[in-house]
Each structure stands twice: as structure tokens, then as C-alpha cells.
CSV table of C-alpha atoms in Angstrom, one decimal:
chain,number,residue,atom,x,y,z
U,1,VAL,CA,-12.6,3.7,-0.5
U,2,TYR,CA,-14.1,3.0,3.1
U,3,PRO,CA,-12.1,4.9,5.1
U,4,TYR,CA,-11.6,1.8,8.5
U,5,GLU,CA,-11.9,4.5,11.3
U,6,ALA,CA,-15.5,5.7,9.6
U,7,ARG,CA,-16.1,1.7,10.1
U,8,VAL,CA,-14.6,1.5,13.5
U,9,LYS,CA,-17.5,4.0,14.3
U,10,GLY,CA,-20.1,3.1,12.2
U,11,LEU,CA,-20.3,6.2,10.2
U,12,GLU,CA,-23.0,5.3,6.6
U,13,GLY,CA,-24.1,7.5,3.8
U,14,ILE,CA,-24.7,8.7,0.8
U,15,VAL,CA,-21.8,11.6,-0.9
U,16,ASP,CA,-22.7,13.1,-5.1
U,17,LEU,CA,-19.8,14.8,-6.5
U,18,LEU,CA,-19.5,17.1,-9.0
U,19,LEU,CA,-15.6,15.7,-11.1
U,20,VAL,CA,-14.3,18.3,-14.0
U,21,VAL,CA,-13.2,15.6,-16.8
U,22,ASN,CA,-10.6,16.9,-19.3
U,23,GLU,CA,-10.5,16.4,-22.4
U,24,SER,CA,-7.8,12.9,-21.9
U,25,GLY,CA,-10.4,11.7,-19.7
U,26,ASP,CA,-8.3,12.6,-16.2
U,27,VAL,CA,-10.5,13.8,-13.2
U,28,ILE,CA,-9.0,17.6,-12.9
U,29,ASN,CA,-12.0,18.9,-10.5
U,30,THR,CA,-14.1,17.6,-7.6
U,31,LYS,CA,-17.2,19.2,-5.6
U,32,VAL,CA,-18.7,17.9,-3.1
U,33,ILE,CA,-23.1,18.2,-4.0
U,34,LYS,CA,-24.3,16.9,-1.6
U,35,SER,CA,-22.1,15.7,2.1
U,36,SER,CA,-22.7,12.3,3.6
U,37,ASN,CA,-22.4,14.8,6.6
U,38,HIS,CA,-19.4,13.1,7.5
U,39,LYS,CA,-16.3,15.3,7.0
U,40,ILE,CA,-13.7,11.6,6.9
U,41,LEU,CA,-16.7,10.3,4.5
U,42,ASP,CA,-16.2,13.2,2.0
U,43,ASP,CA,-12.7,13.3,2.0
U,44,ALA,CA,-12.2,9.8,1.0
U,45,SER,CA,-14.7,10.1,-1.5
U,46,ILE,CA,-12.3,13.3,-3.3
U,47,ASP,CA,-9.4,11.6,-2.7
U,48,TYR,CA,-11.2,8.6,-4.5
U,49,SER,CA,-12.3,11.0,-7.4
U,50,LYS,CA,-9.1,12.2,-8.0
U,51,ARG,CA,-7.5,8.0,-9.1
U,52,LEU,CA,-11.1,8.2,-11.6
U,53,ARG,CA,-10.3,7.8,-15.2
U,54,PHE,CA,-12.3,8.6,-18.2
U,55,GLU,CA,-12.8,7.5,-21.9
U,56,PRO,CA,-12.5,10.5,-23.0
U,57,SER,CA,-15.7,12.2,-24.5
U,58,SER,CA,-16.0,13.9,-28.2
U,59,LEU,CA,-18.0,15.7,-30.0
U,60,GLU,CA,-18.0,15.5,-33.6
U,61,GLY,CA,-15.0,13.7,-33.3
U,62,LYS,CA,-13.0,16.1,-31.4
U,63,SER,CA,-11.7,15.4,-27.5
U,64,ILE,CA,-13.8,17.7,-25.0
U,65,PRO,CA,-14.4,18.2,-21.5
U,66,VAL,CA,-17.0,17.3,-19.6
U,67,TYR,CA,-18.9,17.6,-15.9
U,68,ILE,CA,-19.6,14.0,-14.6
U,69,LYS,CA,-22.3,13.5,-11.6
U,70,TRP,CA,-20.8,10.9,-9.6
U,71,ARG,CA,-22.1,9.0,-6.0
U,72,LEU,CA,-20.5,6.4,-3.3
U,73,ASP,CA,-22.8,5.0,-1.1
U,74,TYR,CA,-21.4,4.0,2.4
U,75,LYS,CA,-22.9,1.5,3.7
U,76,LEU,CA,-22.0,-1.2,6.0
U,77,ASP,CA,-23.4,-4.0,5.5
U,78,GLY,CA,-21.6,-7.7,5.5
U,79,ILE,CA,-18.6,-5.3,6.5
U,80,ASP,CA,-17.4,-7.2,10.1
U,81,VAL,CA,-15.1,-4.6,11.9
U,82,GLU,CA,-15.2,-6.7,15.1
U,83,ASN,CA,-14.9,-4.0,17.6
U,84,GLY,CA,-11.7,-2.3,15.6
U,85,LYS,CA,-10.0,-5.2,15.1
U,86,ILE,CA,-6.9,-4.8,12.5
U,87,ASN,CA,-6.7,-7.3,10.7
U,88,ILE,CA,-3.0,-8.2,8.4
U,89,LEU,CA,-2.6,-10.6,6.1
U,90,VAL,CA,1.5,-11.8,6.0
U,91,PHE,CA,2.4,-13.3,2.5
U,92,SER,CA,5.6,-14.5,2.0
U,93,LYS,CA,6.0,-16.8,-1.0
U,94,THR,CA,8.3,-16.9,-3.0
U,95,ALA,CA,9.8,-17.8,-6.6
U,96,GLY,CA,13.5,-19.0,-5.7
U,97,TYR,CA,15.3,-18.3,-2.7
U,98,GLU,CA,14.3,-18.1,0.5
U,99,HIS,CA,15.3,-16.1,3.3
U,100,GLU,CA,17.0,-17.8,6.6
U,101,SER,CA,15.3,-14.2,8.5
U,102,THR,CA,11.2,-15.1,7.1
U,103,GLY,CA,10.4,-17.6,10.3
U,104,ALA,CA,12.0,-14.8,12.5
U,105,GLY,CA,9.8,-12.2,11.0
U,106,GLN,CA,6.4,-14.6,10.9
U,107,THR,CA,6.8,-14.9,14.9
U,108,ALA,CA,8.3,-11.3,15.4
U,109,LEU,CA,4.4,-10.2,13.6
U,110,ARG,CA,2.9,-12.4,15.7
U,111,LYS,CA,4.5,-10.9,18.5
U,112,ILE,CA,3.0,-7.1,17.2
U,113,ALA,CA,-0.6,-9.3,16.7
U,114,GLU,CA,-0.9,-10.6,19.8
U,115,GLU,CA,0.2,-7.7,22.5
U,116,ASN,CA,-1.6,-5.1,20.0
U,117,ASN,CA,-5.3,-7.0,19.6
U,118,PHE,CA,-4.7,-7.6,15.8
U,119,GLN,CA,-6.3,-10.8,13.9
U,120,ILE,CA,-3.3,-12.2,11.7
U,121,ASN,CA,-3.4,-14.3,9.3
U,122,LEU,CA,-0.1,-15.9,7.9
U,123,SER,CA,0.6,-17.7,4.5
U,124,GLU,CA,2.9,-19.1,1.7
U,125,ASP,CA,-0.1,-19.2,-0.7
U,126,SER,CA,-1.3,-16.8,-3.7
U,127,SER,CA,-4.7,-18.4,-3.7
U,128,VAL,CA,-5.4,-16.3,-1.2
U,129,PHE,CA,-5.4,-13.6,-2.9
U,130,ASP,CA,-8.7,-15.5,-4.5
U,131,GLY,CA,-9.9,-14.9,-1.8
U,132,ASP,CA,-12.4,-12.4,-0.5
U,133,LEU,CA,-9.2,-9.1,0.8
U,134,SER,CA,-11.6,-6.5,2.1
U,135,VAL,CA,-11.4,-8.1,5.1
U,136,TYR,CA,-7.9,-7.5,5.7
U,137,ASN,CA,-6.3,-4.2,6.3
U,138,VAL,CA,-3.4,-4.4,5.6
U,139,ILE,CA,-1.0,-7.1,3.1
U,140,ILE,CA,2.4,-7.2,4.0
U,141,PHE,CA,4.4,-8.4,1.7
U,142,LEU,CA,7.5,-10.9,3.9
U,143,ASN,CA,10.6,-11.1,2.1
U,144,THR,CA,8.2,-12.8,-1.2
U,145,PHE,CA,10.7,-13.2,-4.1
U,146,GLY,CA,10.1,-13.4,-7.9
U,147,ASP,CA,6.9,-13.8,-9.2
U,148,ILE,CA,4.5,-14.7,-6.7
U,149,LEU,CA,1.4,-13.6,-8.6
U,150,ASN,CA,-0.5,-14.3,-11.6
U,151,GLU,CA,-3.1,-12.1,-13.5
U,152,LYS,CA,-6.1,-12.6,-11.3
U,153,GLU,CA,-4.0,-12.6,-8.0
U,154,GLU,CA,-2.1,-9.2,-9.9
U,155,GLU,CA,-5.4,-7.8,-10.4
U,156,ALA,CA,-6.4,-8.5,-7.3
U,157,PHE,CA,-3.8,-7.1,-5.2
U,158,LYS,CA,-4.3,-4.1,-7.3
U,159,LYS,CA,-8.0,-3.8,-6.2
U,160,PHE,CA,-7.3,-4.1,-2.7
U,161,ILE,CA,-4.7,-1.6,-2.9
U,162,GLN,CA,-6.6,1.4,-4.7
U,163,HIS,CA,-9.5,0.3,-2.2
U,164,LYS,CA,-7.4,2.0,0.5
U,165,GLY,CA,-6.2,-1.5,1.6
U,166,GLY,CA,-2.4,-1.6,2.9
U,167,PHE,CA,0.3,-2.7,1.7
U,168,VAL,CA,3.6,-2.8,3.7
U,169,GLY,CA,6.6,-4.1,2.2
U,170,ILE,CA,9.1,-5.7,4.3
U,171,HIS,CA,13.6,-6.9,2.0
U,172,SER,CA,12.9,-8.9,-0.6
U,173,ALA,CA,9.1,-7.4,-1.2
U,174,ALA,CA,11.7,-4.6,-3.5
U,175,ILE,CA,13.1,-8.2,-5.7
U,176,THR,CA,9.1,-8.8,-6.0
U,177,GLU,CA,7.7,-8.7,-9.2
U,178,GLN,CA,10.4,-6.9,-10.4
U,179,ASP,CA,8.3,-7.6,-14.7
U,180,TRP,CA,4.9,-6.3,-13.4
U,181,GLU,CA,5.4,-1.6,-13.8
U,182,TRP,CA,1.8,-1.1,-11.1
U,183,TYR,CA,4.2,-2.9,-8.6
U,184,GLY,CA,6.9,-1.5,-9.4
U,185,GLU,CA,5.5,2.3,-9.5
U,186,LEU,CA,3.4,1.4,-5.5
U,187,ILE,CA,7.0,0.3,-3.8
U,188,GLY,CA,8.5,3.1,-5.9
U,189,THR,CA,11.8,1.1,-6.8
U,190,TYR,CA,12.7,-2.5,-7.1
U,191,THR,CA,16.1,-3.2,-5.1
U,192,ASP,CA,19.0,-5.6,-6.8
U,193,ASN,CA,19.8,-9.4,-5.4
U,194,THR,CA,23.4,-8.7,-3.4
U,195,GLU,CA,23.5,-10.5,-0.6
U,196,ILE,CA,25.9,-8.5,1.8
U,197,ILE,CA,25.9,-8.7,5.5
U,198,GLU,CA,27.7,-6.4,7.2
U,199,LYS,CA,27.4,-3.3,9.7
U,200,GLY,CA,25.8,0.0,8.5
U,201,ASN,CA,25.0,3.0,10.3
U,202,VAL,CA,21.4,4.1,9.7
U,203,ARG,CA,20.5,8.3,10.1
U,204,ILE,CA,16.9,8.9,10.7
U,205,ILE,CA,15.5,11.7,8.9
U,206,GLU,CA,12.4,11.7,10.0
U,207,LYS,CA,10.8,11.3,13.2
U,208,ASN,CA,7.5,11.5,13.6
U,209,HIS,CA,6.8,8.2,11.3
U,210,PRO,CA,5.1,6.0,14.0
U,211,SER,CA,8.2,3.5,12.5
U,212,THR,CA,11.1,5.4,13.4
U,213,LYS,CA,9.8,7.8,16.0
U,214,TYR,CA,11.4,4.8,18.7
U,215,LEU,CA,14.8,5.1,17.4
U,216,PRO,CA,17.9,7.1,17.7
U,217,PHE,CA,18.8,9.7,15.4
U,218,ALA,CA,22.0,7.4,14.8
U,219,TRP,CA,21.4,3.5,14.5
U,220,GLU,CA,23.4,1.3,14.1
U,221,ILE,CA,22.9,-2.2,12.9
U,222,THR,CA,24.6,-5.3,12.0
U,223,ASP,CA,21.4,-6.8,7.9
U,224,GLU,CA,22.1,-7.2,4.8
U,225,TRP,CA,21.9,-4.3,2.7
U,226,ASN,CA,20.8,-3.7,-1.0
U,227,ASN,CA,21.2,-1.1,-4.0
U,228,PHE,CA,17.9,1.0,-5.7
U,229,LEU,CA,18.6,0.2,-8.9
U,230,ASN,CA,16.9,3.3,-9.7
U,231,GLU,CA,16.7,6.5,-8.4
U,232,LEU,CA,13.4,6.7,-6.6
U,233,PRO,CA,10.6,9.0,-7.2
U,234,ASP,CA,10.2,12.5,-6.2
U,235,ASP,CA,6.6,11.3,-3.8
U,236,ILE,CA,8.3,8.8,-2.3
U,237,LYS,CA,8.8,9.9,1.3
U,238,VAL,CA,12.1,8.8,2.5
U,239,LEU,CA,12.5,8.1,6.2
U,240,ALA,CA,16.0,7.3,7.2
U,241,VAL,CA,19.1,7.1,5.0
U,242,VAL,CA,22.3,4.4,5.1
U,243,GLU,CA,25.5,6.2,5.4
U,244,LYS,CA,28.9,4.3,5.6
U,245,LEU,CA,29.0,0.9,4.0
U,246,SER,CA,32.1,-0.3,2.5
U,247,LEU,CA,31.2,-3.2,0.4
U,248,ILE,CA,28.1,-1.2,-1.5
U,249,HIS,CA,28.1,2.1,-4.0
U,250,ILE,CA,25.1,4.1,-3.4
């Protein structure tokens, strides 16, 4: 919930919110009743409040809407942003199949980190999730596969995301934790485990995103392609689509 940009700038403050909670315990409206005097902190608080859920209140056995005062206190105590340096965890554990390209992916991510003055930690040991994940800004699942986290580690990862941590899933990250409903919602949908390598045509449909703005509108590449198992949710922003694959029927 503490925005990275605010931490880098050394911004602190207290935000008091008035929440309107409906009969089901969901927050349906939020008002800032005491500002931190920093818009970024106020906005982050409002965004955070939308994900809160409370035990429904009742009166004489009937559920009722209520107002709740909620305070967020942003302090930099114990937070080390090291002059704004971004810290990344690259996680590559598998429970079964291992991609030959994982080593190349790790090398590429090390190079990107070096060129951009990022800190990077590469691990295939899920016990890393038992540590303090708040030191990371982003967690990358690089070619992960299968059931790779126990319940405690799943809860730690979920908490990291809920506290505004970033996530990148690469390739078989979409064939990971397929029995974990929350993770499936995080990535949008799972893919099958098809191992077809062929030339494909990628059409970029969103050029304003940092990951696509340097790519041509039509991009021909040979790669391993997978099918999504379900339709993508409406709130997923699609950046590119694949066309003209001879061996995969989408």
C-alpha cells in the first residue's frame, strides 16, 4: 500500500478515511477526512480501501450498512529504498518440467538489472518466500511450473501483491499453481502445456506500454506457443495478439 515513488521521495503522512460498507461487508465508497497533504498517499489509501472486506454488521439479526473510520500511517522507519534502487526477485522453481531457456532468461534479466542499476536476486528455493518480501519491488516468475509454493508461502506471496508489490509472469508461469484460484485470477487465465515451436506473427495493439513501444506493429518471431485455457477476463489489458499459427487452433 506504500507507493514506491512516495518512499523514494521520502514522503510520510497519515490518511484518515471514512468508509461506507454495505450489508455484505464490501467497501462501496471512500472519503478522505484527513489528508496526508500528499496526493500520492491519499490516492494509494483510497485504492487500498477498495480491496478491504469486513465482517458484515447486523442489527436485530439483519445485515446493515455501516460507516467505518480507517487510518493509514505511512512511515519510512525500517524501509531502505537505497536511493531509489529497484529490487527484484527472480523465482524459477519448477515441480517437474524445466525449460532449457531459463538460464538464458536469468542472464538477460541480470543484464537488464545491471544496465538500469536494479538490485536482483535469483532463486529456485521457495523458502525465499519465508523471508521479508517487502524488500522487493517486483517478483518475477521465470519459467516456473507446477505446484511450487506451500500454503504459508502462498499467503506470503498473496500479501506481497496486496501491498502493491509488482509481478511479472514469464511463459510457463501460466502453467503454475493451477489448483490455486487466487493465483489464477492474478494472471488472468492458465495455458495448456503444448510444446510447439514455430514461426508466428505477433500484432501489437497497444504501443504506449513500456514493454511494447519499441516493437514493430507486426513482429515475426519463432517461439514456443501455448493456448489459453479460458477467455481472458474483461479487466485484462491485452498488448499483443498472435496470428497465423499453423499448428495451434485458438
